[in-house]
Amino acid sequence: MMLIEETAIADAALPVDQFKAHLRLGTGFAEGSVQDEVLKGFLRAAFSAIEARTGKVLIERDFSLSLNGWREQTGEVLPVAPVTKIDGVTLTDAQGVDSKVAAAEYRLEKDSQRPRLRPRGSTLPKIAKGGSVKIAFAAGMAANWGNLPADLGQAVLLLAAHYYEYRDETALGAGCMPFGVTSLIQRYRTVRFGAGVAR
């Protein structure tokens, strides 16, 4: 399995001004934007850490998932949530020849924890021996920062501020995710039920 983030969070979608206010950085100076690139880096790191911890994509963007075989012929669980749409499914044979699967053959089963690619018939299209399948999809909780749930937005700012304050610290204790962040994201974490988690 290989998950690729096809599009990154755009610079314009990063809440740089809110982050500056959160850090209580001075405003109105001629060099007020000198730290913007550094702040964007900490915001991106915070987004990535929270997405990794929760399994949820915060700001909508495009992904692709490549597989050598289906885990379940009746439906493939997608590795991130929430998935908003399937853009395409492409089969590749052992010789590297691609063939698009008609959109009428599959559907998206939306779920906040485990969205699935489902067949419209009884099973997903057969993957040739030595071949693979690529699923292109979009996922995200919000199209932009303003539509993100308030608790997740606060968690991003808190974690980015933590990274900013401890940017020179290498000790494990100071670099760990702060309790305030873990408590804010707790309800978004993927629920696991043991052996049947993929079903």
XYZ file of N, CA and C in Angstrom:
597
model
N 0.841 -1.188 0.000
C 0.000 0.000 0.000
C 0.883 1.246 0.000
N 0.516 2.228 -0.813
C 1.256 3.485 -0.836
C 0.261 4.637 -0.955
N 0.221 5.471 0.083
C -0.646 6.654 0.082
C 0.192 7.867 -0.265
N -0.239 8.618 -1.265
C 0.488 9.819 -1.698
C -0.422 11.031 -1.565
N 0.097 12.076 -0.949
C -0.617 13.358 -0.885
C -0.307 14.099 -2.174
N -1.289 14.189 -3.051
C -1.073 14.768 -4.374
C -1.025 16.293 -4.335
N -1.761 16.905 -3.445
C -1.728 18.366 -3.300
C -1.488 18.711 -1.831
N -0.672 19.715 -1.608
C -0.379 20.156 -0.238
C -1.350 21.263 0.167
N -1.369 21.564 1.450
C -2.171 22.691 1.929
C -1.574 23.968 1.342
N -2.388 24.758 0.674
C -1.908 26.000 0.052
C -1.473 26.993 1.124
N -0.473 27.799 0.795
C -0.008 28.833 1.734
C -1.160 29.721 2.183
N -2.053 30.042 1.248
C -3.168 30.944 1.556
C -4.121 30.339 2.585
N -4.119 29.002 2.705
C -5.014 28.332 3.655
C -4.425 28.263 5.063
N -3.154 28.606 5.210
C -2.510 28.558 6.535
C -2.871 29.815 7.333
N -3.259 29.653 8.586
C -3.703 30.796 9.407
C -2.529 31.568 10.028
N -1.714 32.153 9.173
C -0.502 32.822 9.659
C -0.848 33.998 10.582
N -1.827 34.813 10.206
C -2.181 35.972 11.038
C -2.732 35.543 12.392
N -3.587 34.503 12.409
C -4.105 33.998 13.683
C -2.980 33.434 14.543
N -2.010 32.790 13.885
C -0.874 32.228 14.615
C -0.026 33.334 15.227
N 0.187 34.408 14.475
C 0.935 35.546 15.021
C 0.221 36.113 16.246
N -1.103 36.247 16.158
C -1.871 36.766 17.299
C -1.781 35.809 18.480
N -1.829 34.508 18.200
C -1.724 33.504 19.257
C -0.373 33.604 19.968
N 0.682 33.855 19.188
C 2.033 33.980 19.752
C 2.289 35.359 20.359
N 1.343 36.293 20.135
C 1.469 37.679 20.594
C 2.702 38.355 20.004
N 2.920 38.086 18.727
C 4.027 38.742 18.032
C 3.631 40.179 17.721
N 4.594 41.057 17.688
C 4.325 42.456 17.393
C 3.784 42.648 15.990
N 2.955 43.654 15.802
C 2.388 43.942 14.479
C 2.651 45.402 14.122
N 2.496 45.721 12.842
C 2.630 47.095 12.386
C 4.046 47.515 12.069
N 4.996 46.581 12.138
C 6.383 46.915 11.823
C 6.667 46.613 10.362
N 7.637 47.318 9.798
C 7.973 47.142 8.387
C 8.408 45.707 8.106
N 9.083 45.072 9.067
C 9.562 43.701 8.878
C 8.594 42.683 9.491
N 7.317 43.032 9.562
C 6.315 42.176 10.200
C 6.139 40.816 9.549
N 6.511 40.684 8.279
C 6.325 39.404 7.591
C 7.611 38.591 7.502
N 8.674 39.042 8.184
C 9.971 38.389 8.051
C 9.944 36.945 8.556
N 9.073 36.646 9.519
C 9.008 35.289 10.072
C 7.943 34.419 9.416
N 7.249 34.931 8.431
C 6.111 34.205 7.857
C 6.470 32.796 7.389
N 7.600 32.649 6.706
C 7.978 31.322 6.199
C 8.247 30.352 7.338
N 8.858 30.831 8.396
C 9.120 29.990 9.575
C 7.804 29.583 10.225
N 6.889 30.534 10.368
C 5.591 30.252 10.980
C 4.793 29.261 10.139
N 4.867 29.391 8.829
C 4.174 28.438 7.947
C 4.721 27.025 8.151
N 6.018 26.929 8.337
C 6.628 25.619 8.571
C 6.112 24.967 9.847
N 5.989 25.753 10.923
C 5.470 25.204 12.181
C 3.995 24.840 12.060
N 3.226 25.639 11.320
C 1.815 25.323 11.104
C 1.671 24.030 10.304
N 2.477 23.881 9.258
C 2.421 22.646 8.462
C 2.787 21.429 9.315
N 3.795 21.589 10.163
C 4.199 20.488 11.043
C 3.072 20.129 12.009
N 2.384 21.143 12.538
C 1.274 20.897 13.461
C 0.121 20.198 12.752
N -0.222 20.649 11.550
C -1.260 19.986 10.766
C -0.904 18.513 10.563
N 0.340 18.254 10.147
C 0.773 16.881 9.865
C 0.709 16.004 11.108
N 1.167 16.525 12.230
C 1.174 15.739 13.469
C -0.237 15.398 13.921
N -1.142 16.355 13.838
C -2.524 16.117 14.266
C -3.222 15.164 13.301
N -2.964 15.300 12.010
C -3.550 14.373 11.042
C -3.040 12.955 11.268
N -1.745 12.820 11.566
C -1.182 11.495 11.826
C -1.776 10.885 13.089
N -1.995 11.695 14.108
C -2.521 11.212 15.378
C -3.991 10.830 15.293
N -4.749 11.521 14.448
C -6.199 11.295 14.383
C -6.637 10.441 13.195
N -5.813 10.382 12.149
C -6.235 9.700 10.929
C -7.223 10.527 10.123
N -7.379 11.804 10.489
C -8.305 12.698 9.803
C -7.517 13.747 9.024
N -7.977 14.039 7.816
C -7.393 15.117 7.017
C -8.131 16.392 7.399
N -7.398 17.425 7.800
C -8.045 18.642 8.284
C -8.510 19.545 7.144
N -7.590 19.952 6.282
C -7.926 20.824 5.146
C -7.971 19.966 3.884
N -9.057 20.090 3.126
C -9.285 19.200 1.979
C -8.184 19.310 0.930
N -7.757 18.148 0.460
C -6.792 18.072 -0.627
C -6.865 16.699 -1.285
N -6.072 16.520 -2.343
C -6.149 15.309 -3.156
C -5.101 14.289 -2.734
N -5.503 13.008 -2.791
C -4.635 11.893 -2.443
C -4.759 10.812 -3.498
N -3.792 9.890 -3.501
C -3.931 8.669 -4.293
C -3.420 7.501 -3.458
N -4.100 6.385 -3.602
C -3.753 5.161 -2.878
C -3.463 4.080 -3.906
N -2.269 3.494 -3.843
C -1.890 2.411 -4.750
C -1.816 1.102 -3.980
N -2.408 0.051 -4.561
C -2.466 -1.267 -3.927
C -2.090 -2.346 -4.932
N -1.518 -3.439 -4.433
C -1.229 -4.593 -5.283
C -2.363 -5.609 -5.243
N -3.295 -5.422 -4.342
C -4.444 -6.315 -4.243
C -5.445 -5.758 -3.261
N -6.715 -6.133 -3.414
C -7.748 -5.688 -2.478
C -7.626 -6.466 -1.173
N -7.796 -5.789 -0.059
C -7.865 -6.502 1.225
C -9.202 -7.212 1.352
N -10.249 -6.571 0.813
C -11.590 -7.159 0.817
C -12.197 -6.895 -0.561
N -12.636 -7.935 -1.246
C -13.252 -7.776 -2.570
C -14.567 -7.010 -2.509
N -15.189 -6.989 -1.316
C -16.488 -6.329 -1.176
C -16.367 -4.854 -0.798
N -15.143 -4.389 -0.553
C -14.957 -2.979 -0.207
C -13.587 -2.715 0.361
N -12.922 -1.686 -0.133
C -11.569 -1.322 0.327
C -11.645 -0.137 1.279
N -11.165 -0.343 2.507
C -11.120 0.742 3.485
C -10.030 1.724 3.078
N -10.370 3.005 3.017
C -9.394 4.039 2.660
C -8.682 4.494 3.930
N -7.386 4.811 3.850
C -6.572 5.008 5.054
C -6.752 6.330 5.793
N -7.462 7.288 5.204
C -7.716 8.568 5.876
C -9.197 8.909 5.760
N -9.632 9.809 6.594
C -11.041 10.238 6.593
C -11.091 11.734 6.884
N -12.191 12.392 6.599
C -13.310 11.908 5.801
C -13.017 12.084 4.316
N -13.355 11.076 3.531
C -13.198 11.156 2.079
C -14.446 11.830 1.518
N -14.250 12.840 0.703
C -15.386 13.593 0.159
C -15.802 13.121 -1.226
N -14.850 12.574 -2.001
C -15.202 12.060 -3.332
C -14.093 11.165 -3.861
N -14.502 10.253 -4.739
C -13.551 9.417 -5.472
C -13.393 10.041 -6.855
N -12.173 10.387 -7.210
C -11.925 11.028 -8.503
C -11.675 10.026 -9.617
N -11.281 8.798 -9.264
C -11.040 7.797 -10.298
C -10.376 6.558 -9.733
N -10.587 5.442 -10.423
C -9.941 4.172 -10.084
C -9.289 3.660 -11.353
N -7.992 3.372 -11.289
C -7.234 2.936 -12.458
C -6.550 1.611 -12.168
N -6.799 0.619 -13.018
C -6.123 -0.676 -12.926
C -4.892 -0.659 -13.818
N -3.816 -1.255 -13.352
C -2.589 -1.376 -14.134
C -2.219 -2.852 -14.203
N -1.994 -3.367 -15.402
C -1.646 -4.792 -15.514
C -0.143 -4.992 -15.329
N 0.308 -6.234 -15.434
C 1.713 -6.573 -15.182
C 2.653 -5.923 -16.184
N 2.122 -5.558 -17.360
C 2.956 -4.898 -18.379
C 2.957 -3.375 -18.233
N 2.216 -2.856 -17.259
C 2.179 -1.420 -17.020
C 1.127 -0.681 -17.812
N 0.199 -1.410 -18.411
C -0.865 -0.777 -19.194
C -2.013 -0.400 -18.260
N -2.420 0.872 -18.323
C -3.489 1.381 -17.460
C -4.853 1.249 -18.122
N -5.857 1.009 -17.294
C -7.241 1.050 -17.780
C -8.120 1.647 -16.690
N -8.874 2.657 -17.067
C -9.776 3.339 -16.122
C -10.995 2.459 -15.852
N -11.391 2.407 -14.595
C -12.603 1.698 -14.219
C -13.761 2.685 -14.332
N -14.818 2.286 -14.978
C -15.978 3.164 -15.151
C -16.552 3.542 -13.784
N -16.919 4.810 -13.640
C -17.454 5.298 -12.365
C -18.730 4.566 -11.956
N -19.411 3.995 -12.916
C -20.645 3.259 -12.621
C -20.371 1.941 -11.892
N -19.100 1.519 -11.819
C -18.767 0.238 -11.201
C -18.423 0.347 -9.718
N -18.302 1.553 -9.203
C -17.937 1.702 -7.793
C -18.646 2.902 -7.186
N -18.583 2.986 -5.878
C -19.187 4.110 -5.158
C -18.382 4.366 -3.893
N -18.551 5.542 -3.327
C -17.917 5.892 -2.060
C -18.912 5.662 -0.933
N -18.491 4.904 0.059
C -19.277 4.756 1.279
C -18.657 5.696 2.308
N -19.313 6.819 2.545
C -18.764 7.824 3.460
C -18.863 7.350 4.900
N -17.844 7.652 5.672
C -17.799 7.271 7.078
C -16.762 8.159 7.748
N -17.039 8.605 8.964
C -16.105 9.501 9.641
C -14.861 8.781 10.153
N -14.923 7.448 10.247
C -13.781 6.673 10.724
C -13.116 5.857 9.611
N -13.921 5.078 8.886
C -13.390 4.178 7.864
C -14.189 4.275 6.560
N -13.961 5.298 5.769
C -14.644 5.368 4.468
C -14.173 4.220 3.580
N -15.043 3.776 2.678
C -14.706 2.632 1.831
C -15.016 2.909 0.364
N -14.224 2.298 -0.477
C -14.550 2.182 -1.891
C -15.361 0.903 -2.009
N -16.607 1.010 -2.460
C -17.497 -0.145 -2.564
C -17.846 -0.413 -4.023
N -18.046 -1.676 -4.378
C -18.516 -1.976 -5.732
C -20.011 -1.709 -5.842
N -20.472 -1.370 -7.006
C -21.917 -1.255 -7.213
C -22.520 -2.642 -7.424
N -21.684 -3.586 -7.846
C -22.109 -4.976 -7.950
C -21.698 -5.732 -6.700
N -21.285 -6.972 -6.881
C -20.932 -7.803 -5.716
C -19.469 -7.673 -5.299
N -18.568 -7.415 -6.254
C -17.145 -7.320 -5.915
C -16.479 -6.180 -6.684
N -15.345 -5.749 -6.164
C -14.534 -4.737 -6.838
C -13.874 -5.350 -8.074
N -13.444 -4.531 -9.043
C -12.816 -5.060 -10.264
C -11.586 -5.914 -9.942
N -11.385 -6.945 -10.716
C -10.260 -7.854 -10.505
C -8.935 -7.162 -10.853
N -7.956 -7.340 -9.991
C -6.603 -6.820 -10.238
C -5.787 -7.958 -10.828
N -5.188 -7.720 -11.989
C -4.404 -8.754 -12.659
C -3.206 -9.162 -11.815
N -2.794 -10.409 -11.929
C -1.609 -10.897 -11.227
C -0.403 -10.059 -11.650
N 0.323 -9.553 -10.683
C 1.461 -8.694 -10.975
C 1.073 -7.264 -11.266
N -0.231 -6.979 -11.203
C -0.721 -5.628 -11.476
C -1.008 -4.852 -10.205
N -1.699 -3.728 -10.358
C -1.996 -2.875 -9.210
C -3.240 -2.038 -9.511
N -3.688 -1.330 -8.512
C -4.810 -0.407 -8.674
C -4.449 0.908 -7.998
N -4.901 2.002 -8.582
C -4.675 3.331 -8.002
C -6.028 4.006 -7.821
N -6.294 4.441 -6.599
C -7.544 5.126 -6.276
C -7.214 6.591 -6.027
N -7.785 7.476 -6.818
C -7.601 8.922 -6.629
C -8.827 9.454 -5.896
N -8.593 10.217 -4.835
C -9.717 10.723 -4.044
C -9.371 12.033 -3.360
N -10.399 12.730 -2.919
C -10.231 13.956 -2.142
C -10.715 13.683 -0.725
N -10.014 14.238 0.250
C -10.385 14.049 1.652
C -10.129 15.333 2.417
N -10.924 15.561 3.438
C -10.717 16.725 4.291
C -11.960 17.089 5.079
N -11.752 17.603 6.283
C -12.860 18.010 7.141
C -13.414 19.371 6.741
N -12.580 20.204 6.113
C -13.004 21.553 5.739
C -12.252 22.009 4.498
N -12.888 22.865 3.722
C -12.247 23.400 2.520
C -11.212 24.460 2.866
N -11.365 25.101 4.026
C -10.432 26.159 4.427
C -10.383 26.258 5.952
N -9.470 27.055 6.442
C -9.251 27.197 7.887
C -10.517 27.654 8.609
N -11.247 28.579 8.043
C -12.425 29.133 8.696
C -13.527 28.119 8.946
N -13.563 27.038 8.156
C -14.597 26.011 8.315
C -14.164 24.822 9.153
N -12.945 24.862 9.658
C -12.444 23.773 10.495
C -13.111 23.844 11.871
N -13.471 22.694 12.478
C -14.035 22.742 13.835
C -13.116 23.515 14.776
N -13.720 24.308 15.664
C -12.948 25.215 16.527
C -11.923 24.491 17.387
N -12.272 23.288 17.886
C -11.325 22.588 18.752
C -10.098 22.110 17.977
N -10.290 21.697 16.730
C -9.138 21.287 15.928
C -8.282 22.491 15.539
N -8.926 23.603 15.231
C -8.172 24.822 14.936
C -7.326 25.248 16.127
N -7.914 25.183 17.320
C -7.174 25.539 18.529
C -6.014 24.570 18.759
N -6.245 23.285 18.490
C -5.182 22.291 18.654
C -4.013 22.579 17.720
N -4.311 22.960 16.471
C -3.250 23.299 15.512
C -2.428 24.478 16.027
N -3.098 25.532 16.496
C -2.383 26.713 16.995
C -1.554 26.376 18.227
N -2.121 25.587 19.152
C -1.384 25.209 20.367
C -0.140 24.399 20.035
N -0.296 23.435 19.122
C 0.848 22.589 18.789
C 1.897 23.364 18.007
N 1.471 24.208 17.073
C 2.422 25.023 16.315
C 3.178 25.963 17.262
N 2.476 26.522 18.250
C 3.121 27.394 19.238
C 4.123 26.610 20.076
N 3.759 25.372 20.423
C 4.674 24.512 21.181
C 5.951 24.257 20.372
N 5.777 23.942 19.083
C 6.947 23.741 18.225
C 7.776 25.014 18.126
N 7.115 26.155 18.038
C 7.810 27.438 17.928
C 8.613 27.725 19.200
N 7.976 27.539 20.358
C 8.633 27.840 21.636
C 9.803 26.895 21.921
N 9.672 25.641 21.479
C 10.711 24.645 21.780
C 11.503 24.258 20.536
N 11.640 25.191 19.602
C 12.298 24.877 18.332
C 13.761 24.492 18.489
N 14.402 24.889 19.577
C 15.803 24.534 19.793
C 15.961 23.374 20.762
N 14.850 22.843 21.262
C 14.886 21.780 22.271
C 14.930 20.417 21.598
N 15.831 19.555 22.042
C 15.930 18.204 21.479
C 15.559 17.123 22.489
N 15.368 17.500 23.755
C 14.993 16.516 24.774
C 13.575 16.019 24.511
N 13.349 14.739 24.755
C 12.049 14.127 24.454
C 10.920 14.770 25.235
N 11.126 15.057 26.520
C 10.051 15.578 27.363
C 9.435 16.857 26.833
N 10.250 17.816 26.456
C 9.734 19.101 25.987
C 9.185 19.008 24.571
N 9.630 18.012 23.808
C 9.196 17.907 22.417
C 7.926 17.105 22.207
N 7.419 16.445 23.264
C 6.219 15.616 23.120
C 4.977 16.485 22.942
N 3.913 15.864 22.416
C 2.670 16.598 22.189
C 2.073 17.029 23.522
N 1.772 18.320 23.696
C 1.237 18.821 24.964
C -0.131 18.221 25.286
N -0.433 18.116 26.584
C -1.700 17.530 27.022
C -2.891 18.285 26.450
N -2.824 19.611 26.395
C -3.936 20.395 25.869
C -4.292 20.002 24.444
N -3.275 19.684 23.651
C -3.512 19.277 22.269
C -4.140 17.888 22.233
N -3.578 16.947 23.000
C -4.113 15.576 22.974
C -5.555 15.537 23.461
N -5.904 16.374 24.435
C -7.286 16.382 24.916
C -8.238 16.977 23.875
N -7.783 17.966 23.113
C -8.624 18.575 22.084
C -8.878 17.637 20.901
N -7.891 16.801 20.578
C -8.042 15.924 19.411
C -8.560 14.540 19.771
N -8.713 14.254 21.053
C -9.063 12.899 21.487
C -10.326 12.363 20.816
N -11.358 13.171 20.709
C -12.623 12.670 20.160
C -12.573 12.417 18.661
N -11.523 12.884 17.993
C -11.383 12.669 16.560
C -10.538 11.444 16.229
N -9.921 10.847 17.232
C -9.051 9.701 16.970
C -9.862 8.504 16.503
N -9.244 7.685 15.657
C -9.930 6.525 15.100
C -10.272 5.535 16.194
N -11.531 5.101 16.206
C -11.990 4.110 17.174
C -11.598 2.737 16.666
N -10.965 1.946 17.531
C -10.539 0.594 17.138
C -11.290 -0.428 17.999
N -11.693 -1.506 17.346
C -12.481 -2.528 18.036
C -11.837 -3.896 18.013
N -10.530 -3.992 17.841
C -9.875 -5.293 17.868
C -9.713 -5.893 16.483
N -9.937 -7.212 16.377
C -9.618 -7.950 15.155
C -10.411 -7.479 13.938
N -11.587 -6.934 14.136
C -12.429 -6.553 13.000
C -12.330 -5.114 12.584
N -11.232 -4.435 12.893
C -11.148 -2.999 12.638
C -11.279 -2.635 11.167
N -10.843 -3.490 10.261
C -10.883 -3.141 8.835
C -12.257 -3.374 8.211
N -13.168 -3.953 8.947
C -14.465 -4.311 8.361
C -15.466 -3.195 8.457
